[in-house]
Amino acid sequence: MNLLLVNYGTSNIRSIYNSLKKIKKINIKINDFKFNKYDKIILPGQGHIKHCMKFINENLELKNLIKNKCVLGICIGYHLLFDNSYENKLTKCLSIINDKITKICNNCCYNNFVPNIGWKPVKILKQHDIFKGIPNEFNQYFMHSYSSIFKNQKFSYSISNFNKIKFNSTVIFKNKILLQFHPEKSGYYGLKIIQNFLNL
């Protein structure tokens, strides 16, 4: 299997790289966008949306690969596939998924402030092979301030809560698997999800 791991220049890819090496013997290439025989792509978490989109827009081969290949997007990698993000006012994204990324809470009355950091429950709404061997409710590690708000969209496969707001913790659209949590930092079930992605 040939896998492209994207480094936007600001992300720490060591955790996801080490997780991949633990799970399966695969050929991992980092930022080799000329190679076009990839089976899968991983867009890792951590980074600023404007910088990440600038990086993608400056690499048209990468942009085409993201549109055409099976993708796992983690945290900021999830946000990149939406129409736009309201992080830093407004950033135009890849528009693979027709919805927006917004701040998950702007209300001080819940005694909670963004960002959402730590181990939080993930509740599966619809079954998919990405959840093979995973219980209907499980904990994963989150670190974010923005997300897609749950509105019972067709692409919603799991939800989580922050400040009494439900957001989409797993989005699946065609061959795009998007996770708001960090599976590479989330122990057994996180590694299982990465393994399931590689087996799709």
PDB file of C-alpha atoms in Angstrom:
ATOM      1  CA  MET A   1       0.000   0.000   0.000  1.00  0.00           C
ATOM      2  CA  ASN A   2       1.220   3.501  -0.900  1.00  0.00           C
ATOM      3  CA  LEU A   3       0.145   6.218   1.523  1.00  0.00           C
ATOM      4  CA  LEU A   4       0.669   9.972   1.314  1.00  0.00           C
ATOM      5  CA  LEU A   5       1.141  11.726   4.663  1.00  0.00           C
ATOM      6  CA  VAL A   6       0.798  15.493   4.263  1.00  0.00           C
ATOM      7  CA  ASN A   7       2.928  17.921   6.235  1.00  0.00           C
ATOM      8  CA  TYR A   8       1.582  21.480   5.883  1.00  0.00           C
ATOM      9  CA  GLY A   9       4.750  22.832   7.477  1.00  0.00           C
ATOM     10  CA  THR A  10       3.155  23.511  10.869  1.00  0.00           C
ATOM     11  CA  SER A  11       1.858  20.091  11.866  1.00  0.00           C
ATOM     12  CA  ASN A  12       3.509  17.569  14.124  1.00  0.00           C
ATOM     13  CA  ILE A  13       3.277  14.403  12.045  1.00  0.00           C
ATOM     14  CA  ARG A  14       5.445  12.226  14.293  1.00  0.00           C
ATOM     15  CA  SER A  15       2.520  10.792  16.285  1.00  0.00           C
ATOM     16  CA  ILE A  16       0.529   9.734  13.231  1.00  0.00           C
ATOM     17  CA  TYR A  17       3.670   8.476  11.462  1.00  0.00           C
ATOM     18  CA  ASN A  18       4.607   6.299  14.453  1.00  0.00           C
ATOM     19  CA  SER A  19       1.022   5.004  14.722  1.00  0.00           C
ATOM     20  CA  LEU A  20       1.042   3.986  11.070  1.00  0.00           C
ATOM     21  CA  LYS A  21       4.326   2.137  11.478  1.00  0.00           C
ATOM     22  CA  LYS A  22       2.928   0.223  14.480  1.00  0.00           C
ATOM     23  CA  ILE A  23      -0.157  -0.935  12.621  1.00  0.00           C
ATOM     24  CA  LYS A  24       0.818  -2.087   9.165  1.00  0.00           C
ATOM     25  CA  LYS A  25       3.776  -2.368   6.846  1.00  0.00           C
ATOM     26  CA  ILE A  26       3.076   0.330   4.279  1.00  0.00           C
ATOM     27  CA  ASN A  27       5.041   2.620   2.008  1.00  0.00           C
ATOM     28  CA  ILE A  28       4.661   6.095   3.537  1.00  0.00           C
ATOM     29  CA  LYS A  29       5.632   9.129   1.483  1.00  0.00           C
ATOM     30  CA  ILE A  30       5.645  12.624   2.968  1.00  0.00           C
ATOM     31  CA  ASN A  31       4.777  15.507   0.614  1.00  0.00           C
ATOM     32  CA  ASP A  32       5.682  13.640  -2.572  1.00  0.00           C
ATOM     33  CA  PHE A  33       2.885  15.050  -4.714  1.00  0.00           C
ATOM     34  CA  LYS A  34       4.330  13.990  -8.081  1.00  0.00           C
ATOM     35  CA  PHE A  35       3.759  10.314  -7.270  1.00  0.00           C
ATOM     36  CA  ASN A  36       0.201   9.470  -8.305  1.00  0.00           C
ATOM     37  CA  LYS A  37      -0.219   5.816  -7.358  1.00  0.00           C
ATOM     38  CA  TYR A  38      -1.378   6.460  -3.805  1.00  0.00           C
ATOM     39  CA  ASP A  39      -3.987   4.196  -2.276  1.00  0.00           C
ATOM     40  CA  LYS A  40      -4.776   6.566   0.562  1.00  0.00           C
ATOM     41  CA  ILE A  41      -3.990  10.033   1.937  1.00  0.00           C
ATOM     42  CA  ILE A  42      -3.830  11.272   5.527  1.00  0.00           C
ATOM     43  CA  LEU A  43      -4.335  14.952   6.330  1.00  0.00           C
ATOM     44  CA  PRO A  44      -3.083  15.207   9.924  1.00  0.00           C
ATOM     45  CA  GLY A  45      -4.274  17.485  12.710  1.00  0.00           C
ATOM     46  CA  GLN A  46      -2.649  20.602  14.143  1.00  0.00           C
ATOM     47  CA  GLY A  47      -2.117  23.785  12.206  1.00  0.00           C
ATOM     48  CA  HIS A  48      -3.914  26.958  11.208  1.00  0.00           C
ATOM     49  CA  ILE A  49      -6.618  26.738   8.554  1.00  0.00           C
ATOM     50  CA  LYS A  50      -5.328  29.688   6.509  1.00  0.00           C
ATOM     51  CA  HIS A  51      -1.787  28.325   6.400  1.00  0.00           C
ATOM     52  CA  CYS A  52      -2.980  24.813   5.539  1.00  0.00           C
ATOM     53  CA  MET A  53      -5.190  26.052   2.692  1.00  0.00           C
ATOM     54  CA  LYS A  54      -2.395  28.253   1.371  1.00  0.00           C
ATOM     55  CA  PHE A  55      -0.132  25.190   1.322  1.00  0.00           C
ATOM     56  CA  ILE A  56      -2.738  23.117  -0.558  1.00  0.00           C
ATOM     57  CA  ASN A  57      -3.516  25.893  -3.049  1.00  0.00           C
ATOM     58  CA  GLU A  58       0.185  26.226  -3.812  1.00  0.00           C
ATOM     59  CA  ASN A  59       0.407  22.482  -4.557  1.00  0.00           C
ATOM     60  CA  LEU A  60      -2.160  21.695  -7.250  1.00  0.00           C
ATOM     61  CA  GLU A  61      -1.058  18.050  -7.480  1.00  0.00           C
ATOM     62  CA  LEU A  62      -1.960  17.662  -3.802  1.00  0.00           C
ATOM     63  CA  LYS A  63      -5.313  19.357  -4.356  1.00  0.00           C
ATOM     64  CA  ASN A  64      -6.167  16.875  -7.107  1.00  0.00           C
ATOM     65  CA  LEU A  65      -5.002  13.918  -5.023  1.00  0.00           C
ATOM     66  CA  ILE A  66      -7.245  14.966  -2.120  1.00  0.00           C
ATOM     67  CA  LYS A  67     -10.265  15.212  -4.422  1.00  0.00           C
ATOM     68  CA  ASN A  68      -9.698  11.836  -6.079  1.00  0.00           C
ATOM     69  CA  LYS A  69      -8.211   9.533  -3.431  1.00  0.00           C
ATOM     70  CA  CYS A  70      -9.444   7.922  -0.205  1.00  0.00           C
ATOM     71  CA  VAL A  71      -8.688  10.449   2.548  1.00  0.00           C
ATOM     72  CA  LEU A  72      -8.456  10.366   6.336  1.00  0.00           C
ATOM     73  CA  GLY A  73      -8.710  13.930   7.664  1.00  0.00           C
ATOM     74  CA  ILE A  74      -7.856  14.515  11.322  1.00  0.00           C
ATOM     75  CA  CYS A  75      -8.865  17.702  13.194  1.00  0.00           C
ATOM     76  CA  ILE A  76      -7.687  20.534  10.883  1.00  0.00           C
ATOM     77  CA  GLY A  77      -7.527  17.909   8.116  1.00  0.00           C
ATOM     78  CA  TYR A  78     -11.274  17.402   8.672  1.00  0.00           C
ATOM     79  CA  HIS A  79     -11.968  21.144   8.377  1.00  0.00           C
ATOM     80  CA  LEU A  80     -10.121  21.496   5.066  1.00  0.00           C
ATOM     81  CA  LEU A  81     -12.725  19.486   3.137  1.00  0.00           C
ATOM     82  CA  PHE A  82     -15.659  21.770   4.024  1.00  0.00           C
ATOM     83  CA  ASP A  83     -16.860  24.843   2.102  1.00  0.00           C
ATOM     84  CA  ASN A  84     -15.301  27.292   4.510  1.00  0.00           C
ATOM     85  CA  SER A  85     -14.092  27.808   8.055  1.00  0.00           C
ATOM     86  CA  TYR A  86     -14.767  30.737  10.359  1.00  0.00           C
ATOM     87  CA  GLU A  87     -11.417  30.303  12.071  1.00  0.00           C
ATOM     88  CA  ASN A  88      -9.660  33.658  11.602  1.00  0.00           C
ATOM     89  CA  LYS A  89     -12.819  35.323  10.224  1.00  0.00           C
ATOM     90  CA  LEU A  90     -13.457  33.325   7.032  1.00  0.00           C
ATOM     91  CA  THR A  91     -11.294  30.923   5.025  1.00  0.00           C
ATOM     92  CA  LYS A  92     -12.381  29.322   1.765  1.00  0.00           C
ATOM     93  CA  CYS A  93     -11.710  25.574   1.906  1.00  0.00           C
ATOM     94  CA  LEU A  94     -11.926  22.695  -0.595  1.00  0.00           C
ATOM     95  CA  SER A  95     -15.757  22.480  -0.826  1.00  0.00           C
ATOM     96  CA  ILE A  96     -15.844  18.695  -1.013  1.00  0.00           C
ATOM     97  CA  ILE A  97     -18.469  18.791   1.739  1.00  0.00           C
ATOM     98  CA  ASN A  98     -21.129  21.494   1.500  1.00  0.00           C
ATOM     99  CA  ASP A  99     -21.192  22.817   5.026  1.00  0.00           C
ATOM    100  CA  LYS A 100     -19.176  25.161   7.222  1.00  0.00           C
ATOM    101  CA  ILE A 101     -16.822  24.984  10.177  1.00  0.00           C
ATOM    102  CA  THR A 102     -17.728  27.286  13.073  1.00  0.00           C
ATOM    103  CA  LYS A 103     -16.640  27.957  16.640  1.00  0.00           C
ATOM    104  CA  ILE A 104     -18.200  25.296  18.862  1.00  0.00           C
ATOM    105  CA  CYS A 105     -19.051  27.684  21.657  1.00  0.00           C
ATOM    106  CA  ASN A 106     -19.180  31.416  22.127  1.00  0.00           C
ATOM    107  CA  ASN A 107     -21.223  31.406  25.293  1.00  0.00           C
ATOM    108  CA  CYS A 108     -19.634  32.006  28.687  1.00  0.00           C
ATOM    109  CA  CYS A 109     -22.733  30.857  30.553  1.00  0.00           C
ATOM    110  CA  TYR A 110     -21.775  27.163  30.419  1.00  0.00           C
ATOM    111  CA  ASN A 111     -18.592  27.873  32.425  1.00  0.00           C
ATOM    112  CA  ASN A 112     -16.610  26.294  29.602  1.00  0.00           C
ATOM    113  CA  PHE A 113     -14.460  28.096  27.091  1.00  0.00           C
ATOM    114  CA  VAL A 114     -12.915  26.987  23.844  1.00  0.00           C
ATOM    115  CA  PRO A 115     -10.811  25.059  23.088  1.00  0.00           C
ATOM    116  CA  ASN A 116     -12.224  21.611  23.730  1.00  0.00           C
ATOM    117  CA  ILE A 117      -9.266  19.635  25.043  1.00  0.00           C
ATOM    118  CA  GLY A 118      -9.111  16.175  26.576  1.00  0.00           C
ATOM    119  CA  TRP A 119     -10.686  12.733  26.489  1.00  0.00           C
ATOM    120  CA  LYS A 120     -14.357  12.978  25.549  1.00  0.00           C
ATOM    121  CA  PRO A 121     -17.099  10.504  24.535  1.00  0.00           C
ATOM    122  CA  VAL A 122     -17.812   9.737  20.889  1.00  0.00           C
ATOM    123  CA  LYS A 123     -21.272   8.333  20.132  1.00  0.00           C
ATOM    124  CA  ILE A 124     -21.684   6.374  16.873  1.00  0.00           C
ATOM    125  CA  LEU A 125     -24.868   7.244  14.966  1.00  0.00           C
ATOM    126  CA  LYS A 126     -24.435   5.035  11.883  1.00  0.00           C
ATOM    127  CA  GLN A 127     -22.286   1.990  11.345  1.00  0.00           C
ATOM    128  CA  HIS A 128     -19.398   1.979   8.882  1.00  0.00           C
ATOM    129  CA  ASP A 129     -16.319  -0.188   8.384  1.00  0.00           C
ATOM    130  CA  ILE A 130     -14.226   2.568   9.993  1.00  0.00           C
ATOM    131  CA  PHE A 131     -15.904   1.568  13.313  1.00  0.00           C
ATOM    132  CA  LYS A 132     -15.244  -2.171  12.989  1.00  0.00           C
ATOM    133  CA  GLY A 133     -14.433  -3.529  16.469  1.00  0.00           C
ATOM    134  CA  ILE A 134     -15.376  -0.222  18.146  1.00  0.00           C
ATOM    135  CA  PRO A 135     -18.172   0.059  20.770  1.00  0.00           C
ATOM    136  CA  ASN A 136     -21.135   2.358  20.129  1.00  0.00           C
ATOM    137  CA  GLU A 137     -19.729   4.849  22.628  1.00  0.00           C
ATOM    138  CA  PHE A 138     -16.020   5.285  23.276  1.00  0.00           C
ATOM    139  CA  ASN A 139     -13.597   7.992  24.409  1.00  0.00           C
ATOM    140  CA  GLN A 140     -11.111   9.789  22.174  1.00  0.00           C
ATOM    141  CA  TYR A 141      -8.713  12.696  22.617  1.00  0.00           C
ATOM    142  CA  PHE A 142      -9.885  16.099  21.326  1.00  0.00           C
ATOM    143  CA  MET A 143      -8.038  19.389  20.893  1.00  0.00           C
ATOM    144  CA  HIS A 144      -9.982  21.972  18.885  1.00  0.00           C
ATOM    145  CA  SER A 145     -12.012  25.183  18.962  1.00  0.00           C
ATOM    146  CA  TYR A 146     -14.001  24.768  15.733  1.00  0.00           C
ATOM    147  CA  SER A 147     -16.072  22.019  14.154  1.00  0.00           C
ATOM    148  CA  SER A 148     -19.137  21.136  12.094  1.00  0.00           C
ATOM    149  CA  ILE A 149     -22.275  21.571  14.202  1.00  0.00           C
ATOM    150  CA  PHE A 150     -24.565  18.522  14.194  1.00  0.00           C
ATOM    151  CA  LYS A 151     -27.796  19.139  12.285  1.00  0.00           C
ATOM    152  CA  ASN A 152     -28.628  15.531  11.464  1.00  0.00           C
ATOM    153  CA  GLN A 153     -26.701  15.752   8.188  1.00  0.00           C
ATOM    154  CA  LYS A 154     -26.381  12.676   5.985  1.00  0.00           C
ATOM    155  CA  PHE A 155     -22.610  12.784   6.478  1.00  0.00           C
ATOM    156  CA  SER A 156     -22.866  12.606  10.299  1.00  0.00           C
ATOM    157  CA  TYR A 157     -21.605   9.235  11.552  1.00  0.00           C
ATOM    158  CA  SER A 158     -20.733  10.110  15.152  1.00  0.00           C
ATOM    159  CA  ILE A 159     -21.354  13.018  17.470  1.00  0.00           C
ATOM    160  CA  SER A 160     -19.779  14.476  20.574  1.00  0.00           C
ATOM    161  CA  ASN A 161     -20.810  17.259  22.962  1.00  0.00           C
ATOM    162  CA  PHE A 162     -19.117  20.402  24.151  1.00  0.00           C
ATOM    163  CA  ASN A 163     -20.911  23.077  26.183  1.00  0.00           C
ATOM    164  CA  LYS A 164     -24.243  21.372  25.432  1.00  0.00           C
ATOM    165  CA  ILE A 165     -23.614  21.739  21.703  1.00  0.00           C
ATOM    166  CA  LYS A 166     -23.522  18.620  19.543  1.00  0.00           C
ATOM    167  CA  PHE A 167     -20.881  18.543  16.840  1.00  0.00           C
ATOM    168  CA  ASN A 168     -19.960  15.974  14.225  1.00  0.00           C
ATOM    169  CA  SER A 169     -16.990  14.053  15.594  1.00  0.00           C
ATOM    170  CA  THR A 170     -16.980  11.721  12.551  1.00  0.00           C
ATOM    171  CA  VAL A 171     -17.971  12.843   9.074  1.00  0.00           C
ATOM    172  CA  ILE A 172     -18.061  10.365   6.181  1.00  0.00           C
ATOM    173  CA  PHE A 173     -18.724  11.434   2.609  1.00  0.00           C
ATOM    174  CA  LYS A 174     -17.985   8.953  -0.187  1.00  0.00           C
ATOM    175  CA  ASN A 175     -14.298   7.992   0.296  1.00  0.00           C
ATOM    176  CA  LYS A 176     -13.522  10.800   2.745  1.00  0.00           C
ATOM    177  CA  ILE A 177     -13.287   9.863   6.448  1.00  0.00           C
ATOM    178  CA  LEU A 178     -13.040  12.911   8.713  1.00  0.00           C
ATOM    179  CA  LEU A 179     -12.352  12.747  12.439  1.00  0.00           C
ATOM    180  CA  GLN A 180     -12.526  15.699  14.798  1.00  0.00           C
ATOM    181  CA  PHE A 181     -10.593  13.749  17.431  1.00  0.00           C
ATOM    182  CA  HIS A 182      -6.978  12.589  17.289  1.00  0.00           C
ATOM    183  CA  PRO A 183      -6.955   8.784  16.887  1.00  0.00           C
ATOM    184  CA  GLU A 184      -3.163   8.723  16.908  1.00  0.00           C
ATOM    185  CA  LYS A 185      -3.261  10.053  20.491  1.00  0.00           C
ATOM    186  CA  SER A 186      -6.241   7.998  21.651  1.00  0.00           C
ATOM    187  CA  GLY A 187      -4.933   4.567  22.631  1.00  0.00           C
ATOM    188  CA  TYR A 188      -6.365   1.240  21.500  1.00  0.00           C
ATOM    189  CA  TYR A 189      -9.585   2.442  19.852  1.00  0.00           C
ATOM    190  CA  GLY A 190      -7.793   5.270  18.074  1.00  0.00           C
ATOM    191  CA  LEU A 191      -5.227   2.874  16.619  1.00  0.00           C
ATOM    192  CA  LYS A 192      -8.049   0.504  15.676  1.00  0.00           C
ATOM    193  CA  ILE A 193      -9.740   3.279  13.691  1.00  0.00           C
ATOM    194  CA  ILE A 194      -6.491   4.027  11.833  1.00  0.00           C
ATOM    195  CA  GLN A 195      -6.108   0.312  11.118  1.00  0.00           C
ATOM    196  CA  ASN A 196      -9.703   0.166   9.841  1.00  0.00           C
ATOM    197  CA  PHE A 197      -8.975   3.094   7.524  1.00  0.00           C
ATOM    198  CA  LEU A 198      -5.957   1.313   6.087  1.00  0.00           C
ATOM    199  CA  ASN A 199      -8.115  -1.770   5.512  1.00  0.00           C
ATOM    200  CA  LEU A 200     -10.905   0.050   3.658  1.00  0.00           C
TER     201      LEU A 200
END
